[in-house]
Amino acid sequence: MTTILVTGGTGTLGRFVTERLRADGHEVRVLSRHTQPHAVDLRKGGAGLDAALDGVGTVVHCATTQTGGDERAAANLLAAARRAGVRHLVYISIVGVDRVPFGYYRSKLAVERLVEESGIGWTVLRTTQFHDLVVRLLQGLAKPPVVLVPAKVADQPVEVREVADRLAELAAGEPAGRVPDLGGPEVLSFESLARAYLAATGRRRAVVNVPLAGKTYRAFRAGGHLAPDRALGKGTFEEYLTARFAGAAEGGRRG
Ligand SMILES: NC(=O)c1ccc[n+]([C@@H]2O[C@H](COP(=O)([O-])OP(=O)(O)OC[C@H]3O[C@@H](n4cnc5c(N)ncnc54)[C@H](OP(=O)(O)O)[C@@H]3O)[C@@H](O)[C@H]2O)c1
């Protein structure tokens, strides 16, 4: 069994990937900007990256920088992985990165291309949004007294542990190319997601649908980021809310 490096192994997804791989008996190394002994900024690369990849057979690339630079980070990672003789790189992407012209999605698509052309054996899994991200969006939208949600836009949130399990399974196997997408169990309008979040956190707010302009909005409205025919996830948004905010609705706000 070879060592597996999980980039971003401390993040929302990466920590569950790391946990699952270790539970399955793999030797796992974690890389992020703040994890010793492999504290590496992938956008810069350098000797620390080569050291982190020494003896590694498989990389699960979960790192992402909210402020940008994922293409440079991937280019550095792939060049170092080639030098180190890595056999398999598994990349997590997002459903619809080739259909929705949203800036972050464009950079995911560009990274997919880099991975495909890297000369390293590769696997790419696209999933829908994790429950956690949808809650973060709703936390922002629910700050004002009226919650404005994008009209006619839905989401299909997925349980991050299920994504982690699938990635761990893929990492333990042979390079498989682009594998079928993984979507959450239900497609729900933003209005219903917002109402469920408000109920779970004990808030009273009006929810108003607002139509937006532009091609990115049109692509989201057309469901470019959804995978209804791949609704394989089991954990529902409602279950996630209950686990996360249990007691908040009766006992005052949390989150
Ligand atoms: N969230 C979603 O709904 C969703 C859906 C589908 C796919 N994905 C994809 O899943 C991946 C993981 O997302 P996530 O939500 O788990 O992200 P996250 O919680 O923001 O975690 C990002 C991880 O990357 C590390 N990191 C950030 N910048 C770095 C850099 N320059 N060099 C090295 N490490 C760096 C972070 O640790 P440090 O801060 O210590 O560096 C952290 O461990 C991303 O590729 C994302 O596009 C996410």
CSV table of C-alpha atoms and ligand atoms in Angstrom, one decimal:
chain,number,residue,atom,x,y,z
A,1,MET,CA,0.0,0.0,0.0
A,2,THR,CA,1.5,3.4,-1.0
A,3,THR,CA,1.3,6.7,0.9
A,4,ILE,CA,-1.6,8.9,-0.1
A,5,LEU,CA,-1.3,12.7,0.1
A,6,VAL,CA,-4.5,14.7,0.7
A,7,THR,CA,-4.1,18.3,-0.2
A,8,GLY,CA,-6.5,20.5,1.8
A,9,GLY,CA,-6.8,17.6,4.2
A,10,THR,CA,-7.9,20.0,7.0
A,11,GLY,CA,-10.8,21.5,5.0
A,12,THR,CA,-14.5,20.7,5.1
A,13,LEU,CA,-14.1,17.8,2.6
A,14,GLY,CA,-10.4,16.9,3.1
A,15,ARG,CA,-10.6,16.1,6.8
A,16,PHE,CA,-13.3,13.5,6.1
A,17,VAL,CA,-11.3,12.1,3.2
A,18,THR,CA,-8.3,11.8,5.5
A,19,GLU,CA,-10.4,10.2,8.2
A,20,ARG,CA,-11.9,7.6,5.9
A,21,LEU,CA,-8.6,6.7,4.2
A,22,ARG,CA,-6.9,6.3,7.6
A,23,ALA,CA,-9.8,4.2,8.9
A,24,ASP,CA,-9.4,2.0,5.8
A,25,GLY,CA,-5.7,1.4,6.8
A,26,HIS,CA,-3.9,3.7,4.4
A,27,GLU,CA,-0.8,5.7,5.2
A,28,VAL,CA,-2.0,9.3,4.8
A,29,ARG,CA,-0.2,12.6,4.7
A,30,VAL,CA,-2.0,15.9,4.9
A,31,LEU,CA,-0.8,19.1,3.1
A,32,SER,CA,-2.2,22.6,3.7
A,33,ARG,CA,-0.8,26.0,4.3
A,34,HIS,CA,-1.0,25.5,8.1
A,35,THR,CA,-0.4,21.8,8.7
A,36,GLN,CA,3.0,20.7,10.0
A,37,PRO,CA,5.2,19.0,8.8
A,38,HIS,CA,3.7,19.7,5.3
A,39,ALA,CA,2.7,23.3,5.6
A,40,VAL,CA,2.9,24.3,1.9
A,41,ASP,CA,1.2,27.1,-0.1
A,42,LEU,CA,0.5,25.2,-3.3
A,43,ARG,CA,0.4,28.5,-5.2
A,44,LYS,CA,4.0,28.9,-4.4
A,45,GLY,CA,5.2,25.3,-4.5
A,46,GLY,CA,8.9,24.8,-3.6
A,47,ALA,CA,11.0,22.3,-1.7
A,48,GLY,CA,8.3,21.7,0.9
A,49,LEU,CA,6.0,20.4,-1.9
A,50,ASP,CA,8.6,18.0,-3.2
A,51,ALA,CA,9.2,16.8,0.4
A,52,ALA,CA,5.4,16.3,0.9
A,53,LEU,CA,5.3,14.2,-2.3
A,54,ASP,CA,8.3,12.0,-1.6
A,55,GLY,CA,7.2,8.4,-1.6
A,56,VAL,CA,3.6,9.3,-2.4
A,57,GLY,CA,1.8,7.1,-5.0
A,58,THR,CA,-1.6,8.8,-5.0
A,59,VAL,CA,-2.7,12.4,-4.4
A,60,VAL,CA,-6.3,13.4,-3.5
A,61,HIS,CA,-6.4,17.1,-4.4
A,62,CYS,CA,-9.0,18.8,-2.2
A,63,ALA,CA,-7.2,22.1,-1.5
A,64,THR,CA,-8.8,25.3,-2.8
A,65,THR,CA,-8.1,28.9,-2.0
A,66,GLN,CA,-11.2,31.1,-1.6
A,67,THR,CA,-9.2,34.2,-2.8
A,68,GLY,CA,-8.1,32.6,-6.0
A,69,GLY,CA,-5.0,30.9,-7.5
A,70,ASP,CA,-6.3,27.4,-7.8
A,71,GLU,CA,-4.9,27.0,-11.4
A,72,ARG,CA,-1.4,28.0,-10.4
A,73,ALA,CA,-1.7,25.7,-7.3
A,74,ALA,CA,-2.7,22.8,-9.5
A,75,ALA,CA,0.1,23.5,-12.0
A,76,ASN,CA,2.7,23.4,-9.2
A,77,LEU,CA,1.2,20.3,-7.7
A,78,LEU,CA,1.1,18.4,-11.0
A,79,ALA,CA,4.7,19.4,-11.9
A,80,ALA,CA,5.9,18.2,-8.5
A,81,ALA,CA,3.8,15.1,-8.7
A,82,ARG,CA,5.3,14.2,-12.1
A,83,ARG,CA,8.8,14.7,-10.6
A,84,ALA,CA,7.9,12.5,-7.7
A,85,GLY,CA,6.5,9.7,-9.9
A,86,VAL,CA,3.0,9.9,-8.5
A,87,ARG,CA,0.8,7.3,-10.3
A,88,HIS,CA,-2.7,8.6,-9.6
A,89,LEU,CA,-4.2,12.0,-8.9
A,90,VAL,CA,-7.8,12.3,-7.8
A,91,TYR,CA,-9.5,15.7,-8.2
A,92,ILE,CA,-12.8,16.9,-6.8
A,93,SER,CA,-14.8,19.1,-9.0
A,94,ILE,CA,-18.3,20.5,-9.2
A,95,VAL,CA,-21.3,19.5,-11.3
A,96,GLY,CA,-21.8,22.0,-14.2
A,97,VAL,CA,-18.4,23.6,-14.3
A,98,ASP,CA,-18.7,23.4,-18.1
A,99,ARG,CA,-22.2,24.7,-18.1
A,100,VAL,CA,-22.3,27.6,-15.7
A,101,PRO,CA,-20.0,30.6,-16.5
A,102,PHE,CA,-19.3,31.4,-12.9
A,103,GLY,CA,-15.7,32.6,-12.2
A,104,TYR,CA,-14.9,29.9,-9.6
A,105,TYR,CA,-16.3,27.2,-11.9
A,106,ARG,CA,-14.2,28.4,-14.8
A,107,SER,CA,-11.1,27.9,-12.7
A,108,LYS,CA,-12.3,24.4,-11.7
A,109,LEU,CA,-12.8,23.5,-15.3
A,110,ALA,CA,-9.3,24.9,-16.1
A,111,VAL,CA,-7.9,22.7,-13.3
A,112,GLU,CA,-9.7,19.7,-14.7
A,113,ARG,CA,-8.0,20.3,-18.1
A,114,LEU,CA,-4.6,20.5,-16.4
A,115,VAL,CA,-5.2,17.3,-14.6
A,116,GLU,CA,-6.4,15.5,-17.8
A,117,GLU,CA,-3.3,16.7,-19.7
A,118,SER,CA,-0.8,16.1,-16.8
A,119,GLY,CA,0.5,12.7,-18.0
A,120,ILE,CA,-0.3,11.3,-14.6
A,121,GLY,CA,-3.1,8.8,-14.2
A,122,TRP,CA,-6.2,10.7,-13.1
A,123,THR,CA,-9.7,10.5,-11.7
A,124,VAL,CA,-12.2,13.4,-11.6
A,125,LEU,CA,-15.4,13.4,-9.5
A,126,ARG,CA,-17.9,16.2,-9.9
A,127,THR,CA,-20.4,16.7,-7.1
A,128,THR,CA,-23.1,19.1,-6.2
A,129,GLN,CA,-22.8,21.6,-3.3
A,130,PHE,CA,-22.1,20.3,0.2
A,131,HIS,CA,-24.8,21.1,2.9
A,132,ASP,CA,-22.3,23.2,4.7
A,133,LEU,CA,-21.8,25.6,1.8
A,134,VAL,CA,-25.6,26.0,1.3
A,135,VAL,CA,-25.9,26.9,5.0
A,136,ARG,CA,-23.0,29.4,4.7
A,137,LEU,CA,-24.8,31.1,1.8
A,138,LEU,CA,-28.1,31.1,3.7
A,139,GLN,CA,-26.4,32.6,6.8
A,140,GLY,CA,-25.3,35.5,4.7
A,141,LEU,CA,-28.8,35.9,3.0
A,142,ALA,CA,-30.6,35.7,6.4
A,143,LYS,CA,-28.8,38.6,8.0
A,144,PRO,CA,-31.2,41.3,6.8
A,145,PRO,CA,-34.8,41.1,8.1
A,146,VAL,CA,-36.0,40.0,4.6
A,147,VAL,CA,-34.3,37.0,3.0
A,148,LEU,CA,-33.8,37.6,-0.7
A,149,VAL,CA,-33.3,34.4,-2.6
A,150,PRO,CA,-32.6,34.0,-6.4
A,151,ALA,CA,-35.9,33.2,-8.0
A,152,LYS,CA,-36.3,29.8,-9.8
A,153,VAL,CA,-32.9,28.6,-8.7
A,154,ALA,CA,-32.6,25.3,-7.0
A,155,ASP,CA,-29.9,23.3,-5.3
A,156,GLN,CA,-29.2,19.7,-4.7
A,157,PRO,CA,-27.0,19.6,-1.6
A,158,VAL,CA,-25.0,16.5,-0.7
A,159,GLU,CA,-23.6,15.2,2.5
A,160,VAL,CA,-19.9,15.8,2.6
A,161,ARG,CA,-19.1,12.5,4.3
A,162,GLU,CA,-20.6,10.7,1.4
A,163,VAL,CA,-18.4,12.6,-1.0
A,164,ALA,CA,-15.4,11.8,1.1
A,165,ASP,CA,-16.2,8.1,1.1
A,166,ARG,CA,-16.5,8.1,-2.7
A,167,LEU,CA,-13.2,10.0,-3.1
A,168,ALA,CA,-11.5,7.5,-0.7
A,169,GLU,CA,-12.9,4.6,-2.7
A,170,LEU,CA,-11.6,6.2,-6.0
A,171,ALA,CA,-8.2,7.0,-4.4
A,172,ALA,CA,-7.8,3.3,-3.4
A,173,GLY,CA,-8.6,2.2,-7.0
A,174,GLU,CA,-6.9,2.6,-10.4
A,175,PRO,CA,-7.1,5.9,-12.4
A,176,ALA,CA,-10.6,6.0,-13.8
A,177,GLY,CA,-10.9,9.3,-15.7
A,178,ARG,CA,-14.0,11.3,-15.3
A,179,VAL,CA,-16.4,9.2,-13.2
A,180,PRO,CA,-20.2,9.7,-13.0
A,181,ASP,CA,-21.3,12.8,-11.1
A,182,LEU,CA,-22.5,12.5,-7.5
A,183,GLY,CA,-25.6,14.6,-6.5
A,184,GLY,CA,-27.5,15.0,-3.3
A,185,PRO,CA,-30.8,13.2,-2.8
A,186,GLU,CA,-33.2,16.1,-3.4
A,187,VAL,CA,-33.4,19.1,-5.7
A,188,LEU,CA,-34.9,22.0,-3.6
A,189,SER,CA,-35.7,25.6,-4.5
A,190,PHE,CA,-33.7,28.2,-2.7
A,191,GLU,CA,-36.9,29.4,-1.2
A,192,SER,CA,-37.5,26.0,0.4
A,193,LEU,CA,-33.9,25.7,1.5
A,194,ALA,CA,-34.1,29.2,3.1
A,195,ARG,CA,-37.4,28.3,4.9
A,196,ALA,CA,-35.9,25.0,6.2
A,197,TYR,CA,-32.8,26.9,7.5
A,198,LEU,CA,-34.9,29.6,9.1
A,199,ALA,CA,-37.1,27.0,10.9
A,200,ALA,CA,-34.1,25.0,12.0
A,201,THR,CA,-32.4,28.0,13.5
A,202,GLY,CA,-35.5,29.5,15.1
A,203,ARG,CA,-35.6,32.7,13.0
A,204,ARG,CA,-38.7,34.4,11.7
A,205,ARG,CA,-38.1,36.2,8.3
A,206,ALA,CA,-40.0,36.9,5.1
A,207,VAL,CA,-38.5,35.1,2.1
A,208,VAL,CA,-38.7,36.9,-1.2
A,209,ASN,CA,-37.8,35.5,-4.6
A,210,VAL,CA,-35.8,38.0,-6.6
A,211,PRO,CA,-35.1,37.4,-10.4
A,212,LEU,CA,-31.6,38.3,-11.3
A,213,ALA,CA,-30.0,39.2,-14.6
A,214,GLY,CA,-27.1,37.8,-16.5
A,215,LYS,CA,-25.9,34.6,-18.1
A,216,THR,CA,-24.5,33.1,-14.9
A,217,TYR,CA,-27.9,33.4,-13.3
A,218,ARG,CA,-29.6,32.0,-16.4
A,219,ALA,CA,-27.3,29.0,-16.2
A,220,PHE,CA,-28.1,28.4,-12.6
A,221,ARG,CA,-31.8,28.9,-13.2
A,222,ALA,CA,-31.6,26.3,-16.0
A,223,GLY,CA,-30.1,23.9,-13.4
A,224,GLY,CA,-26.7,23.6,-15.0
A,225,HIS,CA,-25.2,22.9,-11.5
A,226,LEU,CA,-27.7,20.1,-10.8
A,227,ALA,CA,-27.5,16.3,-11.4
A,228,PRO,CA,-31.1,15.1,-10.8
A,229,ASP,CA,-30.3,11.8,-12.6
A,230,ARG,CA,-27.4,11.2,-10.3
A,231,ALA,CA,-29.2,11.9,-7.0
A,232,LEU,CA,-27.3,9.1,-5.3
A,233,GLY,CA,-26.6,10.9,-2.0
A,234,LYS,CA,-28.6,9.7,1.0
A,235,GLY,CA,-28.2,12.4,3.7
A,236,THR,CA,-30.9,15.1,3.2
A,237,PHE,CA,-30.6,18.8,3.9
A,238,GLU,CA,-33.2,18.5,6.6
A,239,GLU,CA,-31.2,15.8,8.4
A,240,TYR,CA,-28.1,18.0,8.2
A,241,LEU,CA,-30.0,20.9,9.7
A,242,THR,CA,-31.4,18.8,12.5
A,243,ALA,CA,-27.9,17.4,13.4
A,244,ARG,CA,-26.3,20.8,13.2
A,245,PHE,CA,-28.9,23.0,14.8
A,246,ALA,CA,-30.7,20.6,17.1
A,247,GLY,CA,-32.5,22.6,19.8
A,248,ALA,CA,-31.9,26.0,18.2
A,249,ALA,CA,-35.5,26.4,17.0
A,250,GLU,CA,-36.8,26.1,20.6
A,251,GLY,CA,-33.9,27.4,22.6
A,252,GLY,CA,-32.9,30.6,20.7
A,253,ARG,CA,-30.7,31.1,17.7
A,254,ARG,CA,-27.6,29.3,16.8
A,255,GLY,CA,-25.8,29.8,13.4
B,1,LIG,N1,-18.0,23.2,-0.8
B,1,LIG,C1,-18.7,22.6,-1.8
B,1,LIG,O1,-20.0,22.7,-1.8
B,1,LIG,C2,-18.1,21.8,-2.9
B,1,LIG,C3,-18.8,21.1,-3.8
B,1,LIG,C4,-18.2,20.4,-4.8
B,1,LIG,C5,-16.8,20.4,-4.9
B,1,LIG,N2,-16.1,21.1,-4.0
B,1,LIG,C6,-14.6,21.2,-4.1
B,1,LIG,O2,-14.1,20.4,-2.9
B,1,LIG,C7,-12.8,21.0,-2.6
B,1,LIG,C8,-12.7,21.2,-1.1
B,1,LIG,O3,-13.7,22.2,-0.8
B,1,LIG,P1,-13.9,22.5,0.8
B,1,LIG,O4,-15.2,23.1,0.9
B,1,LIG,O5,-13.5,21.4,1.6
B,1,LIG,O6,-12.8,23.7,1.0
B,1,LIG,P2,-12.3,24.4,2.4
B,1,LIG,O7,-13.1,23.9,3.5
B,1,LIG,O8,-12.2,25.8,2.1
B,1,LIG,O9,-10.9,23.7,2.6
B,1,LIG,C9,-9.8,24.2,1.8
B,1,LIG,C10,-8.5,23.4,2.2
B,1,LIG,O10,-7.4,23.8,1.4
B,1,LIG,C11,-6.4,24.3,2.1
B,1,LIG,N3,-5.7,25.3,1.3
B,1,LIG,C12,-6.3,26.5,1.0
B,1,LIG,N4,-5.5,27.2,0.2
B,1,LIG,C13,-4.3,26.5,0.1
B,1,LIG,C14,-3.1,26.7,-0.6
B,1,LIG,N5,-2.9,27.8,-1.3
B,1,LIG,N6,-2.1,25.7,-0.5
B,1,LIG,C15,-2.4,24.6,0.2
B,1,LIG,N7,-3.5,24.3,0.9
B,1,LIG,C16,-4.5,25.3,0.8
B,1,LIG,C17,-7.0,24.7,3.4
B,1,LIG,O11,-6.1,24.7,4.5
B,1,LIG,P3,-5.2,26.0,4.9
B,1,LIG,O12,-6.1,27.2,5.1
B,1,LIG,O13,-4.4,25.5,6.1
B,1,LIG,O14,-4.3,26.2,3.7
B,1,LIG,C18,-8.1,23.7,3.6
B,1,LIG,O15,-7.5,22.5,4.2
B,1,LIG,C19,-12.6,22.2,-3.5
B,1,LIG,O16,-11.8,21.8,-4.6
B,1,LIG,C20,-14.0,22.5,-3.9
B,1,LIG,O17,-14.0,23.2,-5.2
B,1,LIG,C21,-16.7,21.8,-3.0
